[in-house]
XYZ file of C-alpha atoms in Angstrom:
660
model
C 33.739 70.404 -23.101
C 33.293 68.254 -26.147
C 30.358 68.845 -28.444
C 28.410 66.019 -29.948
C 27.936 67.565 -33.341
C 24.755 66.150 -34.685
C 25.327 67.857 -38.022
C 28.473 65.752 -38.489
C 27.658 62.468 -36.802
C 23.969 62.131 -37.618
C 24.243 63.057 -41.257
C 24.463 59.471 -42.439
C 21.540 58.338 -40.279
C 18.156 58.034 -41.868
C 16.210 60.014 -39.253
C 17.973 63.355 -39.824
C 17.417 66.117 -42.325
C 19.601 69.073 -41.316
C 21.936 71.597 -42.933
C 25.319 70.162 -43.826
C 24.172 66.592 -44.042
C 25.051 66.108 -47.669
C 28.410 67.749 -47.282
C 29.283 65.310 -44.566
C 28.078 62.428 -46.712
C 30.470 63.475 -49.422
C 33.310 63.247 -46.909
C 32.343 59.685 -45.941
C 31.836 57.113 -48.690
C 28.645 55.133 -48.394
C 30.447 51.835 -47.851
C 32.413 53.397 -45.017
C 29.223 54.614 -43.377
C 27.765 51.117 -43.607
C 30.875 49.657 -42.039
C 30.971 52.083 -39.118
C 27.277 51.674 -38.426
C 27.413 47.922 -38.422
C 30.724 47.321 -36.666
C 30.519 50.010 -34.006
C 26.850 49.805 -33.019
C 26.267 46.062 -33.107
C 28.353 45.021 -30.054
C 26.352 47.270 -27.673
C 23.082 45.418 -28.145
C 23.953 41.915 -29.220
C 20.304 40.900 -29.323
C 19.388 43.462 -31.969
C 19.956 42.595 -35.626
C 20.580 45.487 -37.967
C 19.793 45.560 -41.660
C 22.286 46.918 -44.227
C 22.324 50.717 -44.044
C 20.069 52.584 -46.436
C 20.301 56.274 -47.315
C 16.749 57.432 -46.660
C 15.604 60.605 -44.959
C 12.234 61.080 -43.297
C 10.372 64.180 -42.198
C 7.787 64.336 -39.452
C 5.173 62.542 -41.575
C 7.630 59.738 -42.432
C 7.717 60.510 -46.171
C 10.751 59.068 -47.988
C 13.379 61.330 -49.485
C 16.092 60.620 -52.039
C 19.139 62.427 -53.367
C 18.791 64.638 -56.441
C 21.593 66.565 -58.140
C 23.918 65.538 -55.342
C 22.999 68.366 -53.016
C 19.272 68.532 -52.385
C 16.675 66.420 -50.622
C 13.240 65.930 -52.173
C 10.293 63.873 -51.076
C 9.583 61.069 -53.504
C 6.906 62.222 -55.913
C 6.846 65.765 -54.506
C 8.414 69.109 -55.513
C 11.779 70.187 -54.087
C 11.659 71.006 -50.373
C 14.239 73.717 -49.737
C 13.173 75.365 -46.486
C 14.516 72.974 -43.874
C 13.131 74.777 -40.811
C 9.534 74.453 -42.015
C 9.358 70.718 -41.256
C 9.966 71.225 -37.541
C 9.491 74.509 -35.693
C 11.626 73.337 -32.770
C 14.963 73.050 -34.671
C 17.484 75.262 -32.924
C 21.158 75.870 -32.186
C 22.108 75.229 -28.560
C 24.775 77.918 -28.699
C 21.919 80.369 -28.241
C 19.848 78.085 -25.991
C 19.962 78.458 -22.256
C 20.907 75.191 -20.552
C 18.053 75.435 -18.051
C 15.549 75.778 -20.869
C 16.968 72.631 -22.449
C 16.571 70.580 -19.275
C 13.140 72.031 -18.614
C 12.050 70.980 -22.093
C 13.640 67.573 -21.558
C 11.742 66.994 -18.313
C 8.443 67.729 -20.038
C 8.749 64.632 -22.216
C 7.083 61.443 -21.018
C 8.440 58.909 -23.504
C 11.755 57.958 -25.058
C 10.361 58.734 -28.498
C 9.631 62.317 -27.501
C 13.154 62.752 -26.114
C 14.764 61.409 -29.285
C 12.489 63.481 -31.509
C 13.542 66.565 -29.609
C 17.239 65.692 -29.773
C 17.255 65.186 -33.514
C 16.017 68.741 -34.051
C 19.211 70.117 -32.509
C 22.231 71.081 -34.584
C 24.872 70.659 -31.889
C 24.625 69.124 -28.440
C 27.084 69.489 -25.529
C 28.069 66.118 -24.094
C 26.594 66.930 -20.662
C 23.223 67.583 -22.287
C 23.546 64.444 -24.390
C 24.148 62.507 -21.170
C 21.160 64.269 -19.669
C 19.059 63.094 -22.599
C 20.144 59.503 -21.933
C 19.292 59.976 -18.288
C 15.823 61.272 -19.160
C 15.253 58.238 -21.389
C 16.232 56.100 -18.413
C 13.773 57.945 -16.143
C 10.779 57.620 -18.445
C 11.490 53.939 -19.060
C 11.705 53.276 -15.304
C 8.354 54.970 -14.785
C 6.894 52.613 -17.355
C 7.880 49.671 -15.185
C 10.374 48.162 -17.627
C 13.896 49.529 -17.578
C 14.930 47.693 -20.728
C 14.667 49.774 -23.846
C 12.212 48.681 -26.529
C 13.724 47.409 -29.743
C 12.553 50.431 -31.715
C 14.462 52.729 -29.371
C 17.595 50.600 -29.551
C 17.418 50.696 -33.344
C 16.799 54.432 -33.402
C 19.594 56.164 -35.266
C 19.433 59.073 -32.827
C 20.020 56.822 -29.835
C 22.794 54.952 -31.607
C 24.499 58.168 -32.632
C 24.474 59.397 -29.028
C 26.099 56.157 -27.897
C 28.550 56.206 -30.823
C 29.971 59.562 -29.731
C 30.349 58.427 -26.124
C 32.230 55.309 -27.216
C 34.554 56.945 -29.721
C 35.633 60.007 -27.753
C 35.283 59.324 -24.002
C 38.467 61.263 -23.221
C 36.908 64.375 -24.732
C 33.840 64.222 -22.503
C 33.404 66.392 -19.451
C 33.403 64.655 -16.061
C 29.680 65.241 -15.654
C 28.851 64.003 -19.149
C 31.023 60.921 -18.694
C 29.604 59.682 -15.373
C 26.022 60.618 -16.246
C 26.193 58.721 -19.553
C 27.626 55.660 -17.809
C 24.920 55.810 -15.153
C 22.108 56.037 -17.706
C 23.466 53.215 -19.877
C 23.823 50.911 -16.869
C 20.259 51.606 -15.751
C 19.082 50.928 -19.302
C 20.695 47.456 -19.176
C 23.115 48.073 -22.013
C 25.445 45.087 -22.410
C 28.002 45.534 -19.621
C 30.711 43.834 -21.705
C 30.196 46.052 -24.725
C 33.013 48.298 -25.857
C 30.756 51.276 -25.121
C 30.429 50.542 -21.392
C 33.982 49.234 -21.017
C 35.441 52.383 -22.586
C 33.400 54.631 -20.320
C 34.352 52.630 -17.212
C 38.025 52.690 -18.160
C 37.941 56.467 -18.678
C 36.173 56.947 -15.328
C 38.804 54.843 -13.563
C 41.622 56.829 -15.166
C 40.164 60.128 -14.032
C 39.448 58.704 -10.578
C 43.085 57.653 -10.126
C 44.215 61.125 -11.193
C 41.837 62.616 -8.596
C 40.084 64.660 -11.221
C 36.451 63.966 -10.269
C 34.326 66.324 -8.212
C 32.146 65.193 -5.300
C 28.947 64.869 -7.347
C 30.745 62.914 -10.069
C 32.226 60.575 -7.440
C 28.759 59.906 -6.017
C 27.259 59.171 -9.431
C 30.181 56.944 -10.363
C 30.036 55.090 -7.047
C 26.361 54.184 -7.451
C 26.927 53.178 -11.073
C 29.778 50.828 -10.201
C 27.747 49.263 -7.396
C 25.047 48.418 -9.910
C 27.561 47.310 -12.524
C 30.115 45.359 -10.482
C 28.580 45.007 -7.029
C 29.585 46.573 -3.700
C 32.775 44.512 -3.551
C 34.516 46.216 -6.473
C 37.963 47.627 -5.640
C 37.277 50.945 -7.332
C 34.453 51.670 -4.889
C 36.900 51.726 -1.971
C 38.923 54.421 -3.749
C 35.739 56.436 -4.342
C 34.765 56.274 -0.654
C 38.318 57.201 0.330
C 38.226 60.312 -1.877
C 34.774 61.241 -0.583
C 36.068 61.009 2.993
C 38.770 63.529 2.145
C 36.270 66.022 0.721
C 34.704 68.707 2.869
C 31.073 67.954 3.563
C 30.224 71.611 3.013
C 30.748 71.132 -0.737
C 28.222 68.278 -0.856
C 24.737 69.130 -2.055
C 21.822 67.518 -0.154
C 21.399 65.102 -3.073
C 25.093 64.175 -2.834
C 24.744 63.440 0.890
C 21.811 61.119 0.196
C 23.799 59.435 -2.591
C 26.681 58.986 -0.140
C 24.302 57.246 2.288
C 23.153 54.951 -0.531
C 26.757 54.068 -1.392
C 27.601 53.245 2.220
C 24.324 51.333 2.503
C 25.471 49.057 -0.314
C 28.624 48.341 1.725
C 26.740 47.705 4.981
C 28.945 44.732 5.847
C 31.872 47.183 6.166
C 29.984 49.668 8.330
C 32.481 49.318 11.190
C 35.277 50.542 8.926
C 33.312 53.659 8.002
C 31.589 54.379 11.335
C 33.717 57.450 12.118
C 32.916 58.865 8.690
C 29.233 57.974 9.215
C 29.154 59.810 12.534
C 30.434 62.912 10.777
C 27.840 62.564 8.017
C 25.038 62.006 10.536
C 25.929 65.175 12.400
C 26.287 67.214 9.209
C 23.005 65.901 7.798
C 21.113 67.666 10.574
C 21.784 70.916 8.710
C 20.382 69.773 5.355
C 17.182 67.964 6.370
C 15.008 70.950 5.477
C 16.303 70.846 1.885
C 15.534 67.181 1.243
C 12.779 65.971 -1.052
C 10.304 63.294 0.121
C 12.206 60.697 -1.897
C 15.534 61.722 -0.350
C 14.102 61.595 3.188
C 12.803 58.083 2.568
C 16.167 56.968 1.148
C 18.134 58.502 4.023
C 15.947 56.790 6.619
C 16.290 53.476 4.785
C 20.082 53.810 4.750
C 20.134 54.596 8.475
C 18.193 51.380 9.089
C 20.447 49.217 6.913
C 23.555 50.767 8.489
C 22.078 50.303 11.984
C 22.699 53.902 13.013
C 20.971 53.759 16.397
C 23.257 56.541 17.605
C 21.834 58.868 14.936
C 18.544 59.291 16.817
C 18.698 63.136 16.683
C 18.831 62.876 12.888
C 15.913 60.421 12.857
C 13.863 62.760 15.064
C 14.552 65.734 12.803
C 13.745 63.701 9.697
C 10.522 62.678 11.428
C 9.502 66.329 11.808
C 9.870 66.881 8.071
C 8.184 63.585 7.231
C 5.016 65.113 8.681
C 5.103 67.809 5.990
C 5.662 65.366 3.154
C 3.253 62.499 3.934
C 0.829 63.429 1.097
C 3.755 63.559 -1.348
C 5.387 60.197 -0.629
C 4.863 57.359 -3.072
C 3.490 54.140 -1.581
C 6.945 52.573 -1.504
C 8.562 55.665 0.034
C 5.913 55.871 2.761
C 6.320 52.173 3.516
C 10.070 52.602 4.005
C 9.579 55.680 6.197
C 7.247 53.767 8.509
C 9.593 50.789 8.462
C 12.387 53.072 9.678
C 10.195 54.534 12.420
C 9.392 51.008 13.589
C 13.092 50.139 13.597
C 14.145 53.213 15.589
C 11.054 53.243 17.796
C 10.185 56.773 16.713
C 6.773 58.033 17.766
C 5.536 61.541 17.050
C 1.980 62.655 17.764
C 2.073 65.120 14.860
C 3.139 62.286 12.559
C 0.244 60.152 13.822
C -2.296 62.941 13.297
C -1.084 63.589 9.744
C -0.950 59.869 8.991
C -4.510 59.490 10.266
C -5.778 62.145 7.863
C -3.843 60.602 4.980
C -5.038 57.049 5.631
C -8.642 58.130 6.177
C -8.606 59.966 2.840
C -6.618 57.538 0.684
C -6.803 54.118 2.355
C -8.641 52.558 -0.586
C -5.862 53.638 -2.966
C -2.880 52.724 -0.771
C -0.987 49.530 -1.532
C -1.775 46.620 0.772
C 1.892 46.471 1.832
C 1.756 50.105 2.955
C -1.459 49.569 4.921
C 0.072 46.463 6.505
C 3.149 48.447 7.528
C 0.973 51.220 8.997
C -0.930 48.630 11.034
C 2.343 47.059 12.160
C 3.529 50.489 13.287
C 0.346 51.052 15.311
C 0.631 47.560 16.767
C 4.318 47.829 17.697
C 3.947 51.278 19.248
C 0.580 50.354 20.845
C -1.083 53.309 19.125
C -4.865 53.154 19.320
C -5.714 55.307 16.296
C -9.419 55.025 15.635
C -9.306 56.853 12.258
C -6.640 54.452 10.962
C -8.266 51.318 12.359
C -11.709 52.313 11.078
C -10.349 53.071 7.594
C -8.470 49.756 7.488
C -11.592 47.870 8.587
C -13.561 49.447 5.749
C -10.766 48.639 3.314
C -10.684 45.010 4.395
C -14.424 44.581 3.912
C -14.297 46.039 0.397
C -10.965 44.634 -0.817
C -10.331 41.388 1.073
C -10.260 39.422 -2.203
C -7.119 41.314 -3.249
C -5.195 40.496 -0.061
C -2.840 37.603 0.566
C -3.188 35.465 3.732
C -0.229 37.210 5.360
C -1.658 40.638 4.528
C -5.028 39.679 5.994
C -3.361 38.596 9.200
C -1.267 41.793 9.339
C -4.418 43.904 8.995
C -6.580 42.025 11.527
C -4.101 41.143 14.291
C -3.680 44.747 15.561
C -7.417 44.951 16.300
C -6.979 42.158 18.842
C -3.723 43.461 20.267
C -5.137 46.976 20.704
C -8.504 45.667 21.944
C -10.525 47.660 19.438
C -13.778 46.887 17.649
C -14.459 49.163 14.658
C -17.975 50.465 13.918
C -18.340 47.924 11.112
C -17.281 44.995 13.317
C -20.208 42.725 12.252
C -19.386 43.187 8.572
C -15.668 42.805 9.298
C -16.053 39.441 11.031
C -18.556 38.168 8.457
C -16.073 38.966 5.695
C -13.198 37.415 7.635
C -15.199 34.252 8.292
C -16.067 34.014 4.596
C -12.407 34.407 3.604
C -11.324 31.750 6.095
C -13.977 29.269 4.969
C -12.979 29.826 1.343
C -9.191 29.876 1.707
C -8.545 28.081 4.997
C -5.902 25.759 3.536
C -3.984 28.646 1.963
C -3.126 30.200 5.329
C 0.197 29.132 6.871
C -0.579 27.366 10.182
C 1.108 29.911 12.468
C -0.378 32.843 10.563
C -3.822 31.308 10.919
C -3.317 30.669 14.644
C -2.228 34.285 15.275
C -5.208 35.555 13.302
C -7.773 33.440 15.174
C -6.161 34.181 18.527
C -6.374 37.934 17.872
C -10.119 37.539 17.271
C -10.534 35.888 20.657
C -8.786 38.826 22.358
C -11.642 41.130 21.354
C -14.378 38.754 22.538
C -14.982 37.143 19.131
C -13.803 33.554 19.640
C -13.546 31.791 16.260
C -15.903 29.036 17.321
C -16.523 27.811 13.759
C -12.814 27.053 13.308
C -11.871 25.676 16.725
C -12.613 22.125 15.708
C -10.105 22.470 12.856
C -7.286 24.055 14.843
C -7.618 21.569 17.733
C -7.500 18.616 15.325
C -4.380 16.402 15.266
C -3.923 17.178 11.551
C -3.651 20.938 12.111
C -1.488 20.528 15.220
C 0.901 18.361 13.223
C 1.098 21.009 10.487
C 1.631 23.659 13.136
C 4.511 21.722 14.637
C 6.089 21.133 11.234
C 9.423 19.359 11.305
C 10.284 20.530 14.820
C 10.490 18.023 17.659
C 7.953 20.005 19.682
C 5.588 22.930 19.339
C 6.975 26.339 20.292
C 5.890 27.897 23.574
C 4.017 30.885 22.082
C 1.879 28.710 19.798
C 1.001 26.446 22.721
C 0.011 29.459 24.832
C -2.209 30.819 22.047
C -3.845 27.420 21.588
C -4.429 27.151 25.347
C -6.053 30.575 25.537
C -8.249 29.748 22.544
C -9.295 26.537 24.275
C -10.068 28.488 27.449
C -12.188 30.866 25.363
C -14.112 27.939 23.902
C -14.876 26.651 27.412
C -15.715 29.973 29.081
C -17.207 32.058 26.252
C -18.676 29.365 23.997
C -20.451 26.855 26.273
C -22.388 25.618 23.256
C -19.173 24.443 21.580
C -19.114 20.638 21.556
C -16.270 20.031 19.127
C -12.800 18.548 19.677
C -10.822 19.637 22.740
C -7.176 20.635 22.871
C -4.947 17.728 23.886
C -3.291 18.129 27.277
C 0.235 17.912 25.839
C -0.405 21.099 23.822
C -1.537 23.136 26.845
C 0.656 25.411 28.968
C 0.369 25.901 32.721
C 1.065 29.629 32.762
C 0.511 32.490 30.336
C 3.186 34.546 32.117
C 6.600 33.472 30.845
C 9.805 35.479 30.268
C 10.103 35.059 26.496
C 6.618 34.712 25.023
C 4.094 35.888 27.581
C 0.384 36.432 26.951
C 0.276 38.642 30.057
C 2.088 41.857 30.922
C 4.282 41.559 34.040
C 3.253 43.669 37.014
C 4.815 47.120 37.404
C 7.013 46.711 40.497
C 6.950 50.348 41.647
C 3.179 50.546 41.290
C 2.794 47.266 43.166
C 5.000 48.539 45.996
C 2.762 51.592 46.457
C -0.412 49.493 46.430
C 1.079 46.961 48.857
C 1.788 49.704 51.440
C -1.833 50.873 51.195
C -3.167 47.303 51.495
C -1.151 46.672 54.644
C -2.562 49.849 56.183
C -6.069 48.906 55.062
C -6.094 45.200 55.995
C -3.813 45.399 59.006
C -1.172 42.858 57.984
C 0.744 41.515 55.013
C -0.689 38.050 55.685
C -4.132 39.041 54.396
C -3.205 39.115 50.708
C -1.030 37.090 48.353
C 0.983 38.304 45.376
C 1.613 36.789 41.951
C -0.796 33.929 42.415
C -0.845 31.374 39.588
C -4.400 30.088 39.094
C -5.308 26.615 37.782
C -6.455 28.447 34.636
C -2.972 29.656 33.575
C -3.498 33.291 34.572
C -1.315 34.964 37.209
C -3.172 37.302 39.589
C -1.235 40.341 40.790
C -2.850 40.337 44.240
C -5.431 37.859 45.591
C -7.643 38.488 48.611
C -9.893 35.759 50.054
C -13.250 36.510 51.736
C -15.519 34.232 53.766
C -19.309 34.130 53.496
C -19.758 37.074 55.879
C -17.257 39.234 54.016
C -14.382 38.781 56.431
C -10.861 38.858 54.964
C -9.081 35.538 55.411
C -5.318 34.999 55.624
C -3.947 33.987 52.225
C -2.758 30.664 53.714
C -6.341 29.554 54.438
C -7.892 27.176 51.897
C -11.221 26.398 53.602
C -14.470 28.381 53.891
C -13.539 30.648 51.001
C -16.685 32.306 49.692
C -15.163 34.833 47.257
C -11.794 35.507 45.726
C -10.864 39.068 44.838
C -8.337 39.523 42.027
C -6.573 42.885 42.036
C -5.211 43.830 38.628
C -2.506 46.408 39.292
C -2.307 47.828 35.781
C 0.807 49.828 34.964
C 1.323 51.931 31.788
C 2.498 48.924 29.745
C -0.917 47.295 30.041
C -2.599 50.143 28.175
C -2.428 51.484 24.660
C 0.050 54.301 24.237
C -1.036 57.573 25.871
C -4.501 56.242 26.659
C -6.587 54.537 29.335
C -7.579 51.723 26.981
C -6.504 48.222 28.066
C -4.597 46.044 25.634
C -6.324 42.967 24.281
C -4.323 40.465 26.313
C -5.237 42.264 29.562
C -8.876 42.639 28.570
C -9.276 38.908 27.872
C -7.545 38.068 31.161
C -9.964 40.172 33.195
C -12.919 38.872 31.190
C -11.923 35.253 31.787
C -11.251 35.825 35.500
C -14.772 37.196 35.912
C -16.206 34.179 34.084
C -14.184 31.957 36.443
C -15.896 33.549 39.450
C -13.316 36.081 40.564
C -14.284 39.558 41.678
C -11.942 41.556 39.468
C -10.809 44.897 40.843
C -8.788 47.053 38.495
C -6.181 49.402 40.020
C -4.924 51.492 37.070
C -1.764 53.559 37.403
C -3.442 56.799 36.328
C -5.766 56.647 39.338
C -2.942 55.951 41.793
C -0.746 58.761 40.450
C -3.249 61.487 41.397
C -3.367 60.461 45.081
C -1.429 62.874 47.242
C -1.154 61.077 50.583
C -1.086 57.673 52.211
C -4.498 58.309 53.749
C -5.958 59.030 50.304
C -4.440 55.762 49.066
C -6.078 53.757 51.865
C -9.439 55.392 51.240
C -9.094 54.727 47.514
C -8.338 51.030 48.061
C -11.243 50.698 50.504
C -13.652 52.167 47.950
C -12.332 49.784 45.323
C -12.354 46.610 47.423
C -15.411 47.190 49.588
C -17.592 49.720 47.796
C -20.740 48.752 49.754
C -19.195 48.441 53.215
C -18.308 51.377 55.411
C -16.078 49.167 57.552
C -13.612 46.465 56.740
C -13.305 43.224 58.707
C -10.170 41.122 59.121
């Protein structure tokens, strides 16, 4: 392993005052030092202009020193300063320093300046540790939000000396030091065409062709080349080929995650690597318990990008460990975890419970994108989580000004879909109405339509905005450049119009033009109703035949003039007699049976979805006697006789006998 000898290479740099500096200066004429500094350092950072080199030394208080008698350093205007160790108590020789202590000290620093100040106190520095120092500089700069190094760091003699050694002697570096240095320099946006980066890349390629790199080094190099040259670089194929030949048992958990990231970057070639991916997916089951929150998030993201639907056992196991790490995820990591769960359809009650506690405690501090993704997850999986919905409602009321139109829609729409009114519903709708009045024109037409339609699902028709959305101007914007309006938008407009007629009789504004209305809300592709559960319907039909005496006394899947489709319709005359479904005269009452299967309810609950709730509400307002037959009541019946008695109590609760 090569040593970056700071005593030799830093001696001519103005920030160092260590033993042996003057001896080294005597071995290098001043003009030569100027030439090396200017010619070798300048190409790395072409934007930085360097002044002619000056022989000045500074101690911790930045006092200038000059040469006296050829072998001593003295502060200007001060007595001779002979005890070098007094100016910095941390100066040490790494030959006697444990490597773990070095890295522990390095990880304590929170700025590039602190890292460089620490490095310059060292007499010698192994190349792997020098690369680690560059990596730490990269980490602290990334945390600051700007990965580009400040000019003062670029001009630091310590930083330049580190880079100088890597450029001049890459063949002497260890594999770990070589790939780590290249990785850090790439992340720090060092000029990719500089001799420094080109030399390191060339040395990495030489060692790769000789097969001299270990698994971890291959992973680091692969990610570096992806960032440097893109996923299409030829060298990356050789790296993946060598990784395929390695035994997975020698991979650390971090290496496995890095391997996923490499394959993720080459997602367009996933078919070529699917056999290898299957092996990795199976092996990864054994390392899940060792993964950090960040690694779990990255692995799930890679599985999504690589479309690993067959890796569901791995997703389920990752989900179990996600529960333990929810408080430790960053906002971005949590967002990607939930995004993966949405993609794979993963639903875990322990995850929901933990997420509820986390959101309830930290909702006001979570990023809006994370909250939106959580609401999307609840909406997609039909999860009626009152703690989450209540916390989001409170967040919206207090922070609506910080939200974009799309974020507002993403937060509010699930309330309508899940048919839930939070405790602060009055404040929620007042705030929403204020936002819409203030920023109406900033909402994309379809986003605005979805938002207003979701309000109508929970019995809050947006009456103050119906005149605007039924206007020809808005309808033209909604249609855009298409030749006609899409079916879903027309259905939402029609249901909003129906709400204005049935639930807002005081509304006297514009009506929806006939050409924008649909005839049925039940369509194969974009339905506003849930199709009837066939098996549940079959059971109910048998009971109805026994109860009514014949199949002719009820009709199925009846499309009403009001766009709704009734599962089963029964007609009664004025005396309560059941009429054949073919009769159209003397009808006194129509009974609408809603045979509600599991898909019409929120997940694992008896709470109707918003689209089913509005349907039953509107049917009642239209004069139907709505009778709900939920699946969870049918499932507990043990015999055909019990079914008949159940249906009789539902249809004719006040009559002891039934007439037909």
